[in-house]
Amino acid sequence: MGRAVSLWARATGLIALALASQLALAAPPVMDFELPMIDGSKFARLADFGAKPVLLNFWGSECPPCAREMPLLNAQAQAQANTGLTFIGIAVDERAAAERFLARLRPGYLQLIARQQPEVLMRRFGNRLGALPYTVLLDAKHGICAARVGEVDAAWLEAAIKACAAPA
Amino acid sequence: MFRPQTTSLALAIALAFSHFLALAAESEATPASTPNSKTQSLKSVVVSGHASATQQGALRDDVVATESINAAEIAKTGATNLTELMSHRPGIDVQVECSVCNVRNITLNNLPGRFTTLMLDGVPIFSSVSNSYGLDMIGLNGLERVDISRGAGSSLIAPESLGGTVNLVTKRPTHDEGELDLSAGSYDYRRGSGYAAKTFTGGALTFTGTLQKQDSADGVGYGISQYTGYDRKLAGFGLFLDDVGGFKVKTRFDHVDEKRMGGPMGDDYDAVKASTSGNPFDFSKGPNGSPNANSWVVPSTGALSDAYNDGNFGLAQIIFTKRDQFAGTAEREFGDTKLRFAAGYARHRQDSWYGGDADYFGRQKQYYLESSVQQPVGSALLTAGLNYRYEDLHSRSVSEDPSSPTFGVMRTDADAYVYRTPGVYLQDYQTFFDKQLELNASLRYDHNNVYGNITTPRLNLLWHHSDNVSSRFAIGQGYRLPTSFFELEHAVLSAPAIDRSGAKAEKSNNVSYALNYADDRLAVTATLNHTTIKNLALFVDDTANSGNYLLVPAASNYTINNIDVVGTWQITPGDALTVGAERYQYKFKDTDFQGSLFARPDYRFTFTLDHDAGPWDLNARATYTGPANLAKFYDYADTPRYNLDGTAKRDKSPGFWSVDLRAAYQWNKSVQTYIGINNAFDYQQAKKDSFLWLDRDGNIDVTHIWGPNIGRTVVAGVKLTF
């Protein structure tokens, strides 16, 4: 048994190194995600939203500026409902805490949750600090058009939407 | 020899502080950064959250490989204290060191538990004394997360962490909230735990409190406990102030009051102390039990021993602990410069009644002071700091061993020590290749009043292969000042004195490598570690020659090489599977360690399935623990161990499974009910191999440990959230 485990450990190490080599040489990150809905009902991918601009707002339940900016984002989401701009909230949190937070603030737009190693996801969307809140607007090709670390205000949000999501 | 005095040290720290304050006066406050992590200034934005890896296999975004367990993950485990939380994670485990008193330590990379440094909000305020019984008393209420870093030198401020560090990070509440958790279960388990937070402009207050008790457990009918009963009371306060002269202040105070008794069953301490004759136990029970209920077979002769006649007294261990501890930090940023002050205080009192050995009353005090400044200099981010650690132990003891030359004699400070250790440190953090490579190099210099000058360097590298793949390499040294508390040998209390003249600081060399892969649904980390401990401290019974116990370094090194892999895969939106595997190689000359090392397994596998969707949160965890080489760890070559029927103890422990199940249902936003079943298949070491063992001459001991010491337990409760 011990010999088998030793072989297993060595094999695992080799596989891990091979995997790392392959991944290190992988192509640049694709601007996509695959995250669970906050109620655990299904996964959502960025690609599901087609060739339309998307606003991603990363938040956490223990983050006061995240709570402060959410009503503004919700109002804008309603105002932009017919423009093709999709608002998506991404909770960088545990589900129970995130659900309590949402029950308090009741935003009307889609909410997903990032639990695995969210720094990786945030780095992919331009947030190398991993700080919250973080808001990023993606253009219709899902490239980063505007991003802001920290609480957004109405002026920034309107300007960003105008720059990134206005109809051509 | 240079012996820094407290006053001169205080002056030095005051001077350092005054420099910082002068610097502060010249600067304008703007948000900046955190030590020991990647930093970057953010101006004119309000940021108060930070992404945090939480699943097994995920690492925090730090140069030092650090994994976190956050409050929700803590709840999923059903753990009520730190030792319960630390079980069953690859590279991390809890070692029970005594079957009747349940001393439990947290082991990292399977190194002895005393090499794990515990910190409260980055303040190291635990010692060998508090690690013995104190870890069971560390509640988990009000925590934001627990960070675990493995490897020597994993903390800049805790050089004694030869195995690594466990840092409890207190949650700074952002809104008023409260939680009440009431539960009951097997062995008359009762627990009530509360947490309340009140926020106000510029700060917050918190209160935590826990009442918890459980009866002792005897799985085979000896009448001798394998799991110690306890009655535990915890209370804590937290104060958080966002702006005290520009400083963000975080403080917590905790009080612990615990009574526990092992050996005889029940909790009538006075009756047990009064029972000094006769045999209340049955030594014929259990595997390889004695042919006679009142005695056992003396291995060297094959004859029955004299009938046991020491009553409940003979095997009782009654331990009353009271502890007060404080940890506080204050941080302020001036432009790109960051100042940090930290202070800690602990007063630990332990009244222990070791029937047959000694009646022991120990008092310990610890102080910790730290100041540091972090400043960008060119492309480097430098952190320079001073800290001062004070730790003492004073005791009174009366030997209860009639064969001891000190029987009945009150002794003062038989195991006392006073350590004063001022230290300075410097750390350089830099990035290269457009931040693809991060480097963190540091050097500590400490001066201890007993062990002299000690220098410990470390180097950490983080290489981002891609957004998803990273490598962390660490090489470093640590040291620990050996303590003479009975952590290694209760019998020292029966010796006239402890001779420490030959002791040396325990030192370690560690090299580790961690490969991490993470995407939106998968996080995997593979870790390789090599650790060598030099001068591992041993208590040697020299009563036949000098009459004393000796505290001496082991004659050779203790080396552990280990590899572990752990990963969590989000299978469906509501289901996650965690798989872990770890393999260890122990290199040591068993005769040099005289059985002082507790047996650790050769390998272990863990599987966890978590369903978290809708109102249900279901968690199943299975752990397979491989065999441990008992003959080597317990040095059978010099001190063979025998069962109560005179047969030899097995050389290797068997592998075994343990399975824990937990289900929680959220009725509404305020009410959750839960049920947990630990050790569901009721695997107990005592049913395979007794914790009791005999030496050649038929002397009995209680430290033959390799498996679970309590069988299946069921706990059910309700959690109210406000």
PDB file of C-alpha atoms in Angstrom, chain B residues 114-365:
ATOM      1  CA  ARG B 114       4.486  23.413  19.412  1.00  0.00           C
ATOM      2  CA  PHE B 115       6.023  24.536  16.104  1.00  0.00           C
ATOM      3  CA  THR B 116       2.734  26.074  14.983  1.00  0.00           C
ATOM      4  CA  THR B 117       2.430  29.728  15.914  1.00  0.00           C
ATOM      5  CA  LEU B 118      -1.027  30.976  16.647  1.00  0.00           C
ATOM      6  CA  MET B 119      -1.805  34.649  16.186  1.00  0.00           C
ATOM      7  CA  LEU B 120      -4.773  36.877  16.892  1.00  0.00           C
ATOM      8  CA  ASP B 121      -5.016  39.557  14.205  1.00  0.00           C
ATOM      9  CA  GLY B 122      -1.325  39.106  13.539  1.00  0.00           C
ATOM     10  CA  VAL B 123      -0.313  39.285  17.192  1.00  0.00           C
ATOM     11  CA  PRO B 124       1.522  36.178  18.480  1.00  0.00           C
ATOM     12  CA  ILE B 125       0.234  35.766  22.003  1.00  0.00           C
ATOM     13  CA  PHE B 126       0.153  32.021  22.568  1.00  0.00           C
ATOM     14  CA  SER B 127       2.857  29.830  24.055  1.00  0.00           C
ATOM     15  CA  SER B 128       3.534  26.220  24.906  1.00  0.00           C
ATOM     16  CA  VAL B 129       1.419  26.544  28.028  1.00  0.00           C
ATOM     17  CA  SER B 130      -1.608  27.968  26.299  1.00  0.00           C
ATOM     18  CA  ASN B 131      -1.156  25.601  23.362  1.00  0.00           C
ATOM     19  CA  SER B 132      -1.549  22.602  25.649  1.00  0.00           C
ATOM     20  CA  TYR B 133      -5.135  23.206  26.685  1.00  0.00           C
ATOM     21  CA  GLY B 134      -5.818  26.682  25.360  1.00  0.00           C
ATOM     22  CA  LEU B 135      -6.496  25.861  21.730  1.00  0.00           C
ATOM     23  CA  ASP B 136      -9.746  24.109  22.607  1.00  0.00           C
ATOM     24  CA  MET B 137     -10.786  27.383  24.173  1.00  0.00           C
ATOM     25  CA  ILE B 138     -10.368  29.541  21.115  1.00  0.00           C
ATOM     26  CA  GLY B 139     -13.883  30.204  19.930  1.00  0.00           C
ATOM     27  CA  LEU B 140     -14.721  30.899  16.327  1.00  0.00           C
ATOM     28  CA  ASN B 141     -17.406  33.519  16.840  1.00  0.00           C
ATOM     29  CA  GLY B 142     -16.839  36.908  15.299  1.00  0.00           C
ATOM     30  CA  LEU B 143     -14.074  35.785  12.982  1.00  0.00           C
ATOM     31  CA  GLU B 144     -13.750  36.992   9.430  1.00  0.00           C
ATOM     32  CA  ARG B 145     -11.440  34.159   8.525  1.00  0.00           C
ATOM     33  CA  VAL B 146      -8.566  31.954   9.632  1.00  0.00           C
ATOM     34  CA  ASP B 147      -5.384  32.175   7.553  1.00  0.00           C
ATOM     35  CA  ILE B 148      -2.978  29.249   7.481  1.00  0.00           C
ATOM     36  CA  SER B 149       0.559  29.483   6.140  1.00  0.00           C
ATOM     37  CA  ARG B 150       2.847  26.499   6.232  1.00  0.00           C
ATOM     38  CA  GLY B 151       6.632  26.526   6.370  1.00  0.00           C
ATOM     39  CA  ALA B 152       9.347  28.068   8.498  1.00  0.00           C
ATOM     40  CA  GLY B 153       9.445  31.820   8.431  1.00  0.00           C
ATOM     41  CA  SER B 154       5.922  32.019   7.082  1.00  0.00           C
ATOM     42  CA  SER B 155       5.452  35.069   9.268  1.00  0.00           C
ATOM     43  CA  LEU B 156       7.786  38.012   9.471  1.00  0.00           C
ATOM     44  CA  ILE B 157       6.841  38.652  13.077  1.00  0.00           C
ATOM     45  CA  ALA B 158       6.726  35.078  14.368  1.00  0.00           C
ATOM     46  CA  PRO B 159      10.112  33.450  13.834  1.00  0.00           C
ATOM     47  CA  GLU B 160       9.215  30.597  16.175  1.00  0.00           C
ATOM     48  CA  SER B 161       6.728  29.241  13.640  1.00  0.00           C
ATOM     49  CA  LEU B 162       8.914  26.366  12.481  1.00  0.00           C
ATOM     50  CA  GLY B 163       5.853  24.572  11.140  1.00  0.00           C
ATOM     51  CA  GLY B 164       3.898  27.631  10.106  1.00  0.00           C
ATOM     52  CA  THR B 165       1.298  30.064  11.369  1.00  0.00           C
ATOM     53  CA  VAL B 166      -2.421  30.106  12.022  1.00  0.00           C
ATOM     54  CA  ASN B 167      -3.787  33.634  12.166  1.00  0.00           C
ATOM     55  CA  LEU B 168      -7.291  34.380  13.410  1.00  0.00           C
ATOM     56  CA  VAL B 169      -8.605  37.501  11.735  1.00  0.00           C
ATOM     57  CA  THR B 170     -11.370  39.227  13.659  1.00  0.00           C
ATOM     58  CA  LYS B 171     -14.281  40.539  11.654  1.00  0.00           C
ATOM     59  CA  ARG B 172     -14.789  44.287  11.685  1.00  0.00           C
ATOM     60  CA  PRO B 173     -18.587  44.547  11.562  1.00  0.00           C
ATOM     61  CA  THR B 174     -20.100  46.852   8.966  1.00  0.00           C
ATOM     62  CA  HIS B 175     -23.647  46.780  10.282  1.00  0.00           C
ATOM     63  CA  ASP B 176     -25.541  45.866  13.440  1.00  0.00           C
ATOM     64  CA  GLU B 177     -25.967  42.133  13.676  1.00  0.00           C
ATOM     65  CA  GLY B 178     -26.418  39.316  16.105  1.00  0.00           C
ATOM     66  CA  GLU B 179     -26.304  35.552  16.181  1.00  0.00           C
ATOM     67  CA  LEU B 180     -27.434  33.012  18.735  1.00  0.00           C
ATOM     68  CA  ASP B 181     -26.497  29.374  18.296  1.00  0.00           C
ATOM     69  CA  LEU B 182     -27.966  26.722  20.605  1.00  0.00           C
ATOM     70  CA  SER B 183     -27.127  23.056  20.266  1.00  0.00           C
ATOM     71  CA  ALA B 184     -27.156  19.755  22.127  1.00  0.00           C
ATOM     72  CA  GLY B 185     -25.859  16.303  21.402  1.00  0.00           C
ATOM     73  CA  SER B 186     -24.086  13.117  22.423  1.00  0.00           C
ATOM     74  CA  TYR B 187     -22.310  12.717  25.746  1.00  0.00           C
ATOM     75  CA  ASP B 188     -24.574  15.374  27.189  1.00  0.00           C
ATOM     76  CA  TYR B 189     -23.109  17.986  24.878  1.00  0.00           C
ATOM     77  CA  ARG B 190     -24.647  21.411  25.473  1.00  0.00           C
ATOM     78  CA  ARG B 191     -23.620  24.636  23.825  1.00  0.00           C
ATOM     79  CA  GLY B 192     -24.935  28.158  23.705  1.00  0.00           C
ATOM     80  CA  SER B 193     -23.018  30.719  21.746  1.00  0.00           C
ATOM     81  CA  GLY B 194     -23.753  34.333  20.947  1.00  0.00           C
ATOM     82  CA  TYR B 195     -22.311  37.133  18.871  1.00  0.00           C
ATOM     83  CA  ALA B 196     -23.518  40.723  18.794  1.00  0.00           C
ATOM     84  CA  ALA B 197     -22.162  43.682  16.866  1.00  0.00           C
ATOM     85  CA  LYS B 198     -23.122  47.325  17.188  1.00  0.00           C
ATOM     86  CA  THR B 199     -21.783  49.816  14.722  1.00  0.00           C
ATOM     87  CA  PHE B 200     -21.534  53.539  15.233  1.00  0.00           C
ATOM     88  CA  THR B 201     -20.061  56.414  13.322  1.00  0.00           C
ATOM     89  CA  GLY B 202     -16.395  55.645  12.978  1.00  0.00           C
ATOM     90  CA  GLY B 203     -16.373  52.319  14.730  1.00  0.00           C
ATOM     91  CA  ALA B 204     -17.999  49.203  16.072  1.00  0.00           C
ATOM     92  CA  LEU B 205     -18.311  47.126  19.212  1.00  0.00           C
ATOM     93  CA  THR B 206     -18.678  43.369  19.394  1.00  0.00           C
ATOM     94  CA  PHE B 207     -19.460  40.844  22.073  1.00  0.00           C
ATOM     95  CA  THR B 208     -18.985  37.102  21.921  1.00  0.00           C
ATOM     96  CA  GLY B 209     -19.901  34.544  24.516  1.00  0.00           C
ATOM     97  CA  THR B 210     -19.986  30.755  24.699  1.00  0.00           C
ATOM     98  CA  LEU B 211     -21.096  28.234  27.292  1.00  0.00           C
ATOM     99  CA  GLN B 212     -20.198  24.685  26.351  1.00  0.00           C
ATOM    100  CA  LYS B 213     -19.943  21.385  28.165  1.00  0.00           C
ATOM    101  CA  GLN B 214     -19.620  17.716  27.367  1.00  0.00           C
ATOM    102  CA  ASP B 215     -19.139  14.535  29.368  1.00  0.00           C
ATOM    103  CA  SER B 216     -16.087  12.359  29.084  1.00  0.00           C
ATOM    104  CA  ALA B 217     -16.240   9.265  26.869  1.00  0.00           C
ATOM    105  CA  ASP B 218     -15.045   5.714  27.407  1.00  0.00           C
ATOM    106  CA  GLY B 219     -15.490   3.561  24.337  1.00  0.00           C
ATOM    107  CA  VAL B 220     -14.609   0.153  25.747  1.00  0.00           C
ATOM    108  CA  GLY B 221     -15.730   0.000  29.360  1.00  0.00           C
ATOM    109  CA  TYR B 222     -12.447   0.531  31.261  1.00  0.00           C
ATOM    110  CA  GLY B 223     -14.064   3.240  33.299  1.00  0.00           C
ATOM    111  CA  ILE B 224     -11.140   5.341  32.028  1.00  0.00           C
ATOM    112  CA  SER B 225     -11.925   8.193  29.673  1.00  0.00           C
ATOM    113  CA  GLN B 226     -10.423   8.406  26.218  1.00  0.00           C
ATOM    114  CA  TYR B 227     -12.120  11.735  25.617  1.00  0.00           C
ATOM    115  CA  THR B 228     -12.009  14.354  28.334  1.00  0.00           C
ATOM    116  CA  GLY B 229     -15.152  15.958  29.691  1.00  0.00           C
ATOM    117  CA  TYR B 230     -15.161  19.732  30.030  1.00  0.00           C
ATOM    118  CA  ASP B 231     -17.142  22.753  31.085  1.00  0.00           C
ATOM    119  CA  ARG B 232     -16.059  25.808  29.121  1.00  0.00           C
ATOM    120  CA  LYS B 233     -16.989  29.470  29.330  1.00  0.00           C
ATOM    121  CA  LEU B 234     -15.717  32.076  26.897  1.00  0.00           C
ATOM    122  CA  ALA B 235     -16.411  35.795  26.693  1.00  0.00           C
ATOM    123  CA  GLY B 236     -14.911  38.381  24.417  1.00  0.00           C
ATOM    124  CA  PHE B 237     -15.174  42.008  23.454  1.00  0.00           C
ATOM    125  CA  GLY B 238     -14.007  43.765  20.338  1.00  0.00           C
ATOM    126  CA  LEU B 239     -13.563  47.473  19.735  1.00  0.00           C
ATOM    127  CA  PHE B 240     -12.942  48.900  16.300  1.00  0.00           C
ATOM    128  CA  LEU B 241     -12.210  52.582  15.753  1.00  0.00           C
ATOM    129  CA  ASP B 242     -11.625  53.900  12.262  1.00  0.00           C
ATOM    130  CA  ASP B 243      -9.951  57.169  13.112  1.00  0.00           C
ATOM    131  CA  VAL B 244      -7.972  57.688  16.293  1.00  0.00           C
ATOM    132  CA  GLY B 245      -5.584  60.416  15.326  1.00  0.00           C
ATOM    133  CA  GLY B 246      -5.673  58.999  11.839  1.00  0.00           C
ATOM    134  CA  PHE B 247      -5.076  55.435  13.035  1.00  0.00           C
ATOM    135  CA  LYS B 248      -7.407  52.575  12.328  1.00  0.00           C
ATOM    136  CA  VAL B 249      -7.588  50.637  15.576  1.00  0.00           C
ATOM    137  CA  LYS B 250      -8.663  47.045  16.047  1.00  0.00           C
ATOM    138  CA  THR B 251      -8.698  45.447  19.494  1.00  0.00           C
ATOM    139  CA  ARG B 252     -10.076  42.332  21.092  1.00  0.00           C
ATOM    140  CA  PHE B 253     -10.146  41.017  24.619  1.00  0.00           C
ATOM    141  CA  ASP B 254     -10.997  37.435  25.506  1.00  0.00           C
ATOM    142  CA  HIS B 255     -11.607  35.667  28.778  1.00  0.00           C
ATOM    143  CA  VAL B 256     -11.588  31.897  29.124  1.00  0.00           C
ATOM    144  CA  ASP B 257     -12.653  29.760  32.061  1.00  0.00           C
ATOM    145  CA  GLU B 258     -12.514  26.013  31.602  1.00  0.00           C
ATOM    146  CA  LYS B 259     -12.654  22.916  33.786  1.00  0.00           C
ATOM    147  CA  ARG B 260     -11.871  19.494  32.439  1.00  0.00           C
ATOM    148  CA  MET B 261     -11.266  16.077  33.892  1.00  0.00           C
ATOM    149  CA  GLY B 262      -9.988  12.920  32.299  1.00  0.00           C
ATOM    150  CA  GLY B 263      -9.164   9.506  33.649  1.00  0.00           C
ATOM    151  CA  PRO B 264     -12.145   8.702  35.846  1.00  0.00           C
ATOM    152  CA  MET B 265     -15.517   9.370  34.282  1.00  0.00           C
ATOM    153  CA  GLY B 266     -17.898  12.104  35.386  1.00  0.00           C
ATOM    154  CA  ASP B 267     -17.314  15.579  36.711  1.00  0.00           C
ATOM    155  CA  ASP B 268     -17.316  15.192  40.482  1.00  0.00           C
ATOM    156  CA  TYR B 269     -13.830  16.548  41.005  1.00  0.00           C
ATOM    157  CA  ASP B 270     -13.855  16.393  44.792  1.00  0.00           C
ATOM    158  CA  ALA B 271     -15.012  12.791  44.859  1.00  0.00           C
ATOM    159  CA  VAL B 272     -12.262  11.809  42.448  1.00  0.00           C
ATOM    160  CA  LYS B 273      -9.607  13.563  44.510  1.00  0.00           C
ATOM    161  CA  ALA B 274     -10.875  11.793  47.617  1.00  0.00           C
ATOM    162  CA  SER B 275     -10.767   8.364  45.976  1.00  0.00           C
ATOM    163  CA  THR B 276      -7.184   7.328  46.714  1.00  0.00           C
ATOM    164  CA  SER B 277      -7.463   3.583  47.157  1.00  0.00           C
ATOM    165  CA  GLY B 278      -9.081   0.548  45.599  1.00  0.00           C
ATOM    166  CA  ASN B 279      -9.688  -0.069  41.930  1.00  0.00           C
ATOM    167  CA  PRO B 280     -12.641   1.657  40.273  1.00  0.00           C
ATOM    168  CA  PHE B 281     -11.429   0.610  36.790  1.00  0.00           C
ATOM    169  CA  ASP B 282     -11.619  -2.597  34.783  1.00  0.00           C
ATOM    170  CA  PHE B 283      -8.309  -3.379  33.089  1.00  0.00           C
ATOM    171  CA  SER B 284      -9.676  -6.538  31.491  1.00  0.00           C
ATOM    172  CA  LYS B 285     -11.755  -4.563  28.984  1.00  0.00           C
ATOM    173  CA  GLY B 286     -10.774  -3.519  25.503  1.00  0.00           C
ATOM    174  CA  PRO B 287      -8.466  -5.154  22.978  1.00  0.00           C
ATOM    175  CA  ASN B 288      -5.663  -7.186  24.561  1.00  0.00           C
ATOM    176  CA  GLY B 289      -7.098  -6.443  27.955  1.00  0.00           C
ATOM    177  CA  SER B 290      -5.592  -7.895  31.097  1.00  0.00           C
ATOM    178  CA  PRO B 291      -6.791 -11.317  32.218  1.00  0.00           C
ATOM    179  CA  ASN B 292      -7.602  -9.650  35.522  1.00  0.00           C
ATOM    180  CA  ALA B 293      -9.776  -6.590  36.084  1.00  0.00           C
ATOM    181  CA  ASN B 294      -7.634  -5.259  38.938  1.00  0.00           C
ATOM    182  CA  SER B 295      -4.115  -5.651  37.534  1.00  0.00           C
ATOM    183  CA  TRP B 296      -2.193  -6.321  34.353  1.00  0.00           C
ATOM    184  CA  VAL B 297       0.572  -8.519  33.075  1.00  0.00           C
ATOM    185  CA  VAL B 298       4.096  -7.275  33.718  1.00  0.00           C
ATOM    186  CA  PRO B 299       5.779  -7.871  30.350  1.00  0.00           C
ATOM    187  CA  SER B 300       9.258  -8.639  31.697  1.00  0.00           C
ATOM    188  CA  THR B 301       8.041 -11.415  34.007  1.00  0.00           C
ATOM    189  CA  GLY B 302       4.735 -12.495  32.511  1.00  0.00           C
ATOM    190  CA  ALA B 303       3.228 -12.371  35.978  1.00  0.00           C
ATOM    191  CA  LEU B 304       0.314 -10.234  37.086  1.00  0.00           C
ATOM    192  CA  SER B 305       1.169  -6.904  38.661  1.00  0.00           C
ATOM    193  CA  ASP B 306       0.098  -5.977  42.124  1.00  0.00           C
ATOM    194  CA  ALA B 307      -3.554  -5.025  42.139  1.00  0.00           C
ATOM    195  CA  TYR B 308      -4.145  -1.431  41.240  1.00  0.00           C
ATOM    196  CA  ASN B 309      -4.944   0.375  44.469  1.00  0.00           C
ATOM    197  CA  ASP B 310      -4.713   4.108  43.750  1.00  0.00           C
ATOM    198  CA  GLY B 311      -8.429   4.746  43.331  1.00  0.00           C
ATOM    199  CA  ASN B 312      -9.732   7.335  40.895  1.00  0.00           C
ATOM    200  CA  PHE B 313      -6.847   9.504  42.100  1.00  0.00           C
ATOM    201  CA  GLY B 314      -4.230   7.416  40.322  1.00  0.00           C
ATOM    202  CA  LEU B 315      -5.292   8.146  36.757  1.00  0.00           C
ATOM    203  CA  ALA B 316      -7.114  11.458  37.177  1.00  0.00           C
ATOM    204  CA  GLN B 317      -6.114  14.643  35.456  1.00  0.00           C
ATOM    205  CA  ILE B 318      -8.162  17.612  36.547  1.00  0.00           C
ATOM    206  CA  ILE B 319      -7.253  20.869  34.873  1.00  0.00           C
ATOM    207  CA  PHE B 320      -8.783  24.256  35.586  1.00  0.00           C
ATOM    208  CA  THR B 321      -7.727  27.018  33.234  1.00  0.00           C
ATOM    209  CA  LYS B 322      -8.342  30.733  33.316  1.00  0.00           C
ATOM    210  CA  ARG B 323      -6.981  32.998  30.657  1.00  0.00           C
ATOM    211  CA  ASP B 324      -7.251  36.651  29.719  1.00  0.00           C
ATOM    212  CA  GLN B 325      -5.821  37.879  26.491  1.00  0.00           C
ATOM    213  CA  PHE B 326      -5.709  41.112  24.572  1.00  0.00           C
ATOM    214  CA  ALA B 327      -4.574  41.810  21.042  1.00  0.00           C
ATOM    215  CA  GLY B 328      -4.667  45.181  19.351  1.00  0.00           C
ATOM    216  CA  THR B 329      -3.358  46.830  16.231  1.00  0.00           C
ATOM    217  CA  ALA B 330      -3.276  50.416  15.022  1.00  0.00           C
ATOM    218  CA  GLU B 331      -2.483  51.299  11.446  1.00  0.00           C
ATOM    219  CA  ARG B 332      -2.161  54.586   9.640  1.00  0.00           C
ATOM    220  CA  GLU B 333      -1.167  55.535   6.164  1.00  0.00           C
ATOM    221  CA  PHE B 334       0.676  58.678   5.193  1.00  0.00           C
ATOM    222  CA  GLY B 335       0.858  58.854   1.453  1.00  0.00           C
ATOM    223  CA  ASP B 336       2.731  55.742   0.466  1.00  0.00           C
ATOM    224  CA  THR B 337       4.014  55.177   3.975  1.00  0.00           C
ATOM    225  CA  LYS B 338       2.246  52.911   6.365  1.00  0.00           C
ATOM    226  CA  LEU B 339       2.698  52.668  10.106  1.00  0.00           C
ATOM    227  CA  ARG B 340       1.637  49.751  12.225  1.00  0.00           C
ATOM    228  CA  PHE B 341       1.664  49.304  15.957  1.00  0.00           C
ATOM    229  CA  ALA B 342       0.610  46.123  17.656  1.00  0.00           C
ATOM    230  CA  ALA B 343       0.337  45.043  21.251  1.00  0.00           C
ATOM    231  CA  GLY B 344      -0.630  41.830  22.945  1.00  0.00           C
ATOM    232  CA  TYR B 345      -1.049  40.639  26.492  1.00  0.00           C
ATOM    233  CA  ALA B 346      -1.992  37.288  27.952  1.00  0.00           C
ATOM    234  CA  ARG B 347      -2.342  36.024  31.488  1.00  0.00           C
ATOM    235  CA  HIS B 348      -2.779  32.299  31.754  1.00  0.00           C
ATOM    236  CA  ARG B 349      -3.470  30.443  34.969  1.00  0.00           C
ATOM    237  CA  GLN B 350      -3.603  26.702  35.129  1.00  0.00           C
ATOM    238  CA  ASP B 351      -4.511  24.694  38.190  1.00  0.00           C
ATOM    239  CA  SER B 352      -3.760  21.084  37.331  1.00  0.00           C
ATOM    240  CA  TRP B 353      -4.172  18.048  39.479  1.00  0.00           C
ATOM    241  CA  TYR B 354      -2.301  15.144  37.976  1.00  0.00           C
ATOM    242  CA  GLY B 355      -3.172  12.251  40.244  1.00  0.00           C
ATOM    243  CA  GLY B 356      -0.093  10.137  40.750  1.00  0.00           C
ATOM    244  CA  ASP B 357       2.222  12.844  39.458  1.00  0.00           C
ATOM    245  CA  ALA B 358       1.713  16.283  40.933  1.00  0.00           C
ATOM    246  CA  ASP B 359      -0.629  19.030  41.972  1.00  0.00           C
ATOM    247  CA  TYR B 360       0.505  21.898  39.814  1.00  0.00           C
ATOM    248  CA  PHE B 361      -0.404  25.554  39.624  1.00  0.00           C
ATOM    249  CA  GLY B 362       1.173  27.526  36.797  1.00  0.00           C
ATOM    250  CA  ARG B 363       0.970  31.202  35.938  1.00  0.00           C
ATOM    251  CA  GLN B 364       2.155  32.638  32.702  1.00  0.00           C
ATOM    252  CA  LYS B 365       2.341  36.171  31.365  1.00  0.00           C
TER     253      LYS B 365
END
